[in-house]
mmCIF file of C-alpha atoms in Angstrom:
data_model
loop_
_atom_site.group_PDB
_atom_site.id
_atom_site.type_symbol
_atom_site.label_atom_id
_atom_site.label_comp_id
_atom_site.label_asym_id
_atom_site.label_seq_id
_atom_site.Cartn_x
_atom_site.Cartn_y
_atom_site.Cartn_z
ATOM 1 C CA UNK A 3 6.895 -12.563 -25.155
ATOM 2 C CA UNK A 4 7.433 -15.844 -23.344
ATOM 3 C CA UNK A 5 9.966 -16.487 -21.021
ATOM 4 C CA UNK A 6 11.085 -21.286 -20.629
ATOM 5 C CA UNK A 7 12.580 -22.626 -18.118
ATOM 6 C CA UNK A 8 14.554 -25.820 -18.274
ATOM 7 C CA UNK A 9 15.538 -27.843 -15.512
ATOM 8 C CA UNK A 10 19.314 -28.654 -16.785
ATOM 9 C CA UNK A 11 19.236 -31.846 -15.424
ATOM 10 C CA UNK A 12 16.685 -32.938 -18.277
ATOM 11 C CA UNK A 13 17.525 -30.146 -21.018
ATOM 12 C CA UNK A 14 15.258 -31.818 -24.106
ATOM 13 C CA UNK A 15 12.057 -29.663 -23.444
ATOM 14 C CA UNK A 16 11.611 -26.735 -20.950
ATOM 15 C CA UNK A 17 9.702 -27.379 -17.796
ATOM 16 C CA UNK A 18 7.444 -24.102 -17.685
ATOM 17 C CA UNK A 19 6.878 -21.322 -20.449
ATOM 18 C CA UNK A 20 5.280 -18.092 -19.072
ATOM 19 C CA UNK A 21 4.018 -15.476 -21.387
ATOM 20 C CA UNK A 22 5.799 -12.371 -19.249
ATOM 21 C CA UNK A 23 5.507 -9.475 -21.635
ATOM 22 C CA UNK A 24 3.242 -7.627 -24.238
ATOM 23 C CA UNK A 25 7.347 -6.442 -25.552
ATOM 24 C CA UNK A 26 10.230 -8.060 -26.687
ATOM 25 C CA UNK A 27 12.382 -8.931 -23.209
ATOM 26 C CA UNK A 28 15.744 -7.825 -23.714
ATOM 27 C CA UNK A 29 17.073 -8.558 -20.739
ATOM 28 C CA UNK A 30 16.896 -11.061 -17.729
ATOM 29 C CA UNK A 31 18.758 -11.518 -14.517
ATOM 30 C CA UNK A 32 18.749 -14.190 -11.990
ATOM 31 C CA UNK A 33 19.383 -13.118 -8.333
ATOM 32 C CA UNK A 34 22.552 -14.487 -6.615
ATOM 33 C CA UNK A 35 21.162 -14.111 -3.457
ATOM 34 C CA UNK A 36 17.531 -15.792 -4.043
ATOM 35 C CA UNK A 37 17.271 -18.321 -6.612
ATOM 36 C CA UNK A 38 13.725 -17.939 -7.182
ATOM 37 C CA UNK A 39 13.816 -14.197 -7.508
ATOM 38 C CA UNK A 40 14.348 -12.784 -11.628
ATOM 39 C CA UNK A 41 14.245 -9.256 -13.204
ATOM 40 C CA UNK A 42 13.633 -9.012 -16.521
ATOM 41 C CA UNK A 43 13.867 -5.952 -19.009
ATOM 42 C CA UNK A 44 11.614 -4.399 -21.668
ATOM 43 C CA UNK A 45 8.677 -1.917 -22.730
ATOM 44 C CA UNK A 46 8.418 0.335 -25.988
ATOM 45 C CA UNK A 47 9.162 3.873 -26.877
ATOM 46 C CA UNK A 48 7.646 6.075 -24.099
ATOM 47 C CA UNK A 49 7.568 3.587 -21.334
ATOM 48 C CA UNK A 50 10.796 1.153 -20.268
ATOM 49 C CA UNK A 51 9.515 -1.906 -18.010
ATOM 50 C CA UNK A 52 11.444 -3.331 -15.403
ATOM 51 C CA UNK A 53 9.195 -6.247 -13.961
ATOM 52 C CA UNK A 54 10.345 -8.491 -10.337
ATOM 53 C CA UNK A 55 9.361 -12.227 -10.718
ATOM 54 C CA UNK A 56 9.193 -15.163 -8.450
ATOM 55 C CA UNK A 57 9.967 -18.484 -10.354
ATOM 56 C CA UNK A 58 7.564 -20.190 -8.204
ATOM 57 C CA UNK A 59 4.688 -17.869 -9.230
ATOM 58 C CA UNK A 60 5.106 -16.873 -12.415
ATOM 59 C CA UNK A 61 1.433 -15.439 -13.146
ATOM 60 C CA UNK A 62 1.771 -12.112 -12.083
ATOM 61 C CA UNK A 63 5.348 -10.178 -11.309
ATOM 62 C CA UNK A 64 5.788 -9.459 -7.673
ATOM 63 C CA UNK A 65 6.106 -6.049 -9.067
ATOM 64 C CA UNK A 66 6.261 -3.464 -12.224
ATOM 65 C CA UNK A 67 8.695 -0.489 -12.374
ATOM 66 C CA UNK A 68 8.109 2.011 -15.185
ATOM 67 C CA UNK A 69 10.148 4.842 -14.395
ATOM 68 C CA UNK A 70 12.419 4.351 -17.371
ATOM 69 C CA UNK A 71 11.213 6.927 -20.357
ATOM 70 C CA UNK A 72 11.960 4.214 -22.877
ATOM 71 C CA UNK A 73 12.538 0.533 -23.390
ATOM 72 C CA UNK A 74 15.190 -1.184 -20.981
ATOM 73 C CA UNK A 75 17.605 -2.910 -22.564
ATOM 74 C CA UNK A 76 18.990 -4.310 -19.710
ATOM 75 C CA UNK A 77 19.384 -5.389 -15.995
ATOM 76 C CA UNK A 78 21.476 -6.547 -13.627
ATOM 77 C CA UNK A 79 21.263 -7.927 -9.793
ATOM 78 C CA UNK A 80 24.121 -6.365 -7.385
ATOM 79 C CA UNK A 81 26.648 -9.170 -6.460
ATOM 80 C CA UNK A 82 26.874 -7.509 -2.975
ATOM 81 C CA UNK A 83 23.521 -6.662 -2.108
ATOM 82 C CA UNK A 84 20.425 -8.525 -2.449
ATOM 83 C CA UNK A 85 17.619 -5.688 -2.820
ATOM 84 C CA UNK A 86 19.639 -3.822 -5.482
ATOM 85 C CA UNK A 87 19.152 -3.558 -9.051
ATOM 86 C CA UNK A 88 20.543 -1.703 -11.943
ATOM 87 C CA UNK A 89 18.859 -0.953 -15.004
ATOM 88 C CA UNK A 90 20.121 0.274 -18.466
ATOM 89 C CA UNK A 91 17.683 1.610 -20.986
ATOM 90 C CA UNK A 92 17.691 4.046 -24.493
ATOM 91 C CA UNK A 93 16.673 6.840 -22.381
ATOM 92 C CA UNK A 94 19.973 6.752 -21.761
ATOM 93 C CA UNK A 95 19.955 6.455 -18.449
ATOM 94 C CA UNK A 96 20.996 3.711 -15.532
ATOM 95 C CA UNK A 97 18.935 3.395 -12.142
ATOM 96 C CA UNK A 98 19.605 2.157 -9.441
ATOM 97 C CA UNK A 99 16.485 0.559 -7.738
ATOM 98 C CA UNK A 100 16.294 -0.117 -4.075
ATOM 99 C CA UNK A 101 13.545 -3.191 -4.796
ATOM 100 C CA UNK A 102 13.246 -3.683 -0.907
ATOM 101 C CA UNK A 103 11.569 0.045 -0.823
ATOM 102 C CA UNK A 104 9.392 -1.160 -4.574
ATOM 103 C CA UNK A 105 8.451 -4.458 -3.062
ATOM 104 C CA UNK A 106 6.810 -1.779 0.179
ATOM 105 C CA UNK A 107 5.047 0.643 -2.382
ATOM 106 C CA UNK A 108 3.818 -2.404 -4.259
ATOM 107 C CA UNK A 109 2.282 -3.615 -0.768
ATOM 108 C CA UNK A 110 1.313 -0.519 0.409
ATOM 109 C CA UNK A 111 -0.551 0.177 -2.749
ATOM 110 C CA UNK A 112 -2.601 -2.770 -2.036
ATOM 111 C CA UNK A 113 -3.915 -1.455 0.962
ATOM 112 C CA UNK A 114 -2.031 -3.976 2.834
ATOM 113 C CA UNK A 115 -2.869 -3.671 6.964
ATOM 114 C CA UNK A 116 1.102 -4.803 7.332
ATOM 115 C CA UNK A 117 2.042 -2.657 10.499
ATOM 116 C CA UNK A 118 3.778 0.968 9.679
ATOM 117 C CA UNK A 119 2.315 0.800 6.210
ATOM 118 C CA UNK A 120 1.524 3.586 4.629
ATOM 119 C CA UNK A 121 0.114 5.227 1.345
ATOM 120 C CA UNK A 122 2.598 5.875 -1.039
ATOM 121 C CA UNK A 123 3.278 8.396 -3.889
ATOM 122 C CA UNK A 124 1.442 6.994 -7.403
ATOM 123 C CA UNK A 125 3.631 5.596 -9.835
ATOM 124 C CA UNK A 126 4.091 9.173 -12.070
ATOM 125 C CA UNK A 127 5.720 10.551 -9.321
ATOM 126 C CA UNK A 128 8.940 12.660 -9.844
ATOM 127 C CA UNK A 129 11.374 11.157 -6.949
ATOM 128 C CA UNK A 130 10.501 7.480 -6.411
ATOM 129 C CA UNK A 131 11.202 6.377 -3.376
ATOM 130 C CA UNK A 132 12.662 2.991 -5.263
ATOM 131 C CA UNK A 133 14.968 4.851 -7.289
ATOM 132 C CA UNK A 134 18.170 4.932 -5.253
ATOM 133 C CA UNK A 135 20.348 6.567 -8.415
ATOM 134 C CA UNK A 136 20.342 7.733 -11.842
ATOM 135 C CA UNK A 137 23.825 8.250 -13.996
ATOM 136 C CA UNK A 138 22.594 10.237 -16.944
ATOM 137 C CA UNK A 139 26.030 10.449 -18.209
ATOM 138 C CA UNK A 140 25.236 8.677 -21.160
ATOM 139 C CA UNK A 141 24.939 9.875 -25.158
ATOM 140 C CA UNK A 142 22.760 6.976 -26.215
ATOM 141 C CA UNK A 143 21.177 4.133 -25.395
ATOM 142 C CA UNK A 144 22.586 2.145 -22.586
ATOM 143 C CA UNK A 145 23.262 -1.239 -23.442
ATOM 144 C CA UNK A 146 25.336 -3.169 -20.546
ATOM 145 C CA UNK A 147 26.010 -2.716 -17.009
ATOM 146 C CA UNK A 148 28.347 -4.988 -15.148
ATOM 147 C CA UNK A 149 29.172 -4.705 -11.376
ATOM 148 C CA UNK A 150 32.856 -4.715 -9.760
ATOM 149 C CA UNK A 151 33.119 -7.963 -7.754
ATOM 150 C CA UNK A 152 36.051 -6.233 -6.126
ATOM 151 C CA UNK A 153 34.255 -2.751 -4.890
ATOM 152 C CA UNK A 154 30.453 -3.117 -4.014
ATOM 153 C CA UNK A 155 29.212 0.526 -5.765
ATOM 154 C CA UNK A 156 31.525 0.791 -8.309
ATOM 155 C CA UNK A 157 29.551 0.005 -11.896
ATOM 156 C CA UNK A 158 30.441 0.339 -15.592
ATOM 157 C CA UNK A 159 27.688 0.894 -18.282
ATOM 158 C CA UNK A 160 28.857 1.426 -21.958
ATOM 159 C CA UNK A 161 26.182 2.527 -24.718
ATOM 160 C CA UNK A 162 25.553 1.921 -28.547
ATOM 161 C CA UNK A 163 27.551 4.742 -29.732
ATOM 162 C CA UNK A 164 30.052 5.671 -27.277
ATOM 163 C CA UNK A 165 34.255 4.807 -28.023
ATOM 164 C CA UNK A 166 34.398 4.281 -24.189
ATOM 165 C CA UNK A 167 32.799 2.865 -21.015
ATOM 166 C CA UNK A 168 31.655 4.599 -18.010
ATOM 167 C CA UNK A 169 32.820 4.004 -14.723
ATOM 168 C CA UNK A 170 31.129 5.491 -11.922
ATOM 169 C CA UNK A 171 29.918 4.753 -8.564
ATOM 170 C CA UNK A 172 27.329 6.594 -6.161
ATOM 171 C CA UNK A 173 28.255 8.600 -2.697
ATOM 172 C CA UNK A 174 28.032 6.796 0.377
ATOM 173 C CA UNK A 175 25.490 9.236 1.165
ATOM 174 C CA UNK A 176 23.077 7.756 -1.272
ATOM 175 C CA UNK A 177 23.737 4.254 -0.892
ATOM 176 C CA UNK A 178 23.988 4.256 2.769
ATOM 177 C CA UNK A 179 20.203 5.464 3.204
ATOM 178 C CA UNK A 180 19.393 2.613 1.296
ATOM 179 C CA UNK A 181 21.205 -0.509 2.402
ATOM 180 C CA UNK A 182 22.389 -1.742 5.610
ATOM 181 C CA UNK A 183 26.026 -0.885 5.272
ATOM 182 C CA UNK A 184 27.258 0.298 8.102
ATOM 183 C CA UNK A 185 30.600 -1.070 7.701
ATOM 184 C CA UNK A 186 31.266 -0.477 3.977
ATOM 185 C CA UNK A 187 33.070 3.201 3.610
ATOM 186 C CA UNK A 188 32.519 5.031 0.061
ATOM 187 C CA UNK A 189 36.353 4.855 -1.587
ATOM 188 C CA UNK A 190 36.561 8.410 -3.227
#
């Protein structure tokens, strides 16, 4: 699958095509806080794929998550904090991935000689260290997430089948060991 980018300012070709993906890419999301930095969403039946690009190096992700047990349908960049991703998929299922903490592992994997780096847990392991939450509160597959602009951890995620959407949002407890929130205070 091929992701093009246009430069708007001259919209009659794109500027760069990338092949990204052996799947279809169902979803992509541009950070707010970084304009170079992208997610994008995909994979196939056994394996969902949640790849981290840099626009300005678009040969190789700057990392891979495949923690997902089936193909992401979609993600989306936290309007409040720049490391934090959410992603929908038909597991049925919506993590939250710290991509600070992936962006480490990814390093660290590499045998990196970055000071206070060390091994980390292979990719099959149970409790990623990147995965800051999962809501498995879903019947089918998850097909949108959107962020409150108003109230940082609140999220809604609706699926195919479901008459309603979710709203939920994760303890401070969780989200405080992952950001740099001091100040924010968990509303429920």
């Amino acid at each position: 699958m091929q992701l093009f980018i246009w430069d708007l300012r001259n919209a009659r070709k794109a500027t760069s095509s990338h092949v990204i993906s052996q799947w279809a890419v169902n979803s992509v999301d541009c950070n707010t806080f970084n304009e170079h930095i992208l997610a994008t969403g995909s994979g196939t039946k056994g394996q969902g794929v949640v790849r981290i690009w840099d626009d300005r190096n678009m040969q190789t992700p700057l990392y891979e998550l495949t923690r997902h047990s089936d193909v992401v349908e979609v993600v989306s960049w936290s309007p409040h904090h720049p490391h934090v991703l959410a992603s929908g998929s038909r597991d049925r299922k919506v993590q939250l991935i710290n991509t600070q903490k992936a962006q480490a592992a990814a390093i660290c994997s590499q045998k990196s000689p970055l000071k206070g780096c060390r091994p980390v847990a292979p990719m099959e392991d149970s409790d990623p260290r990147e995965v800051m939450f999962v809501h498995a509160g879903h019947w089918h597959n998850v097909s949108d997430i959107s962020w409150n602009h108003e109230y940082p951890w609140l999220i809604s995620s609706v699926s195919d089948a479901e008459d309603f959407v979710q709203f939920w949002q994760p303890t401070q407890r969780i989200w405080s060991a992952h950001t740099n929130d001091a100040d924010e205070r968990d509303e429920n």
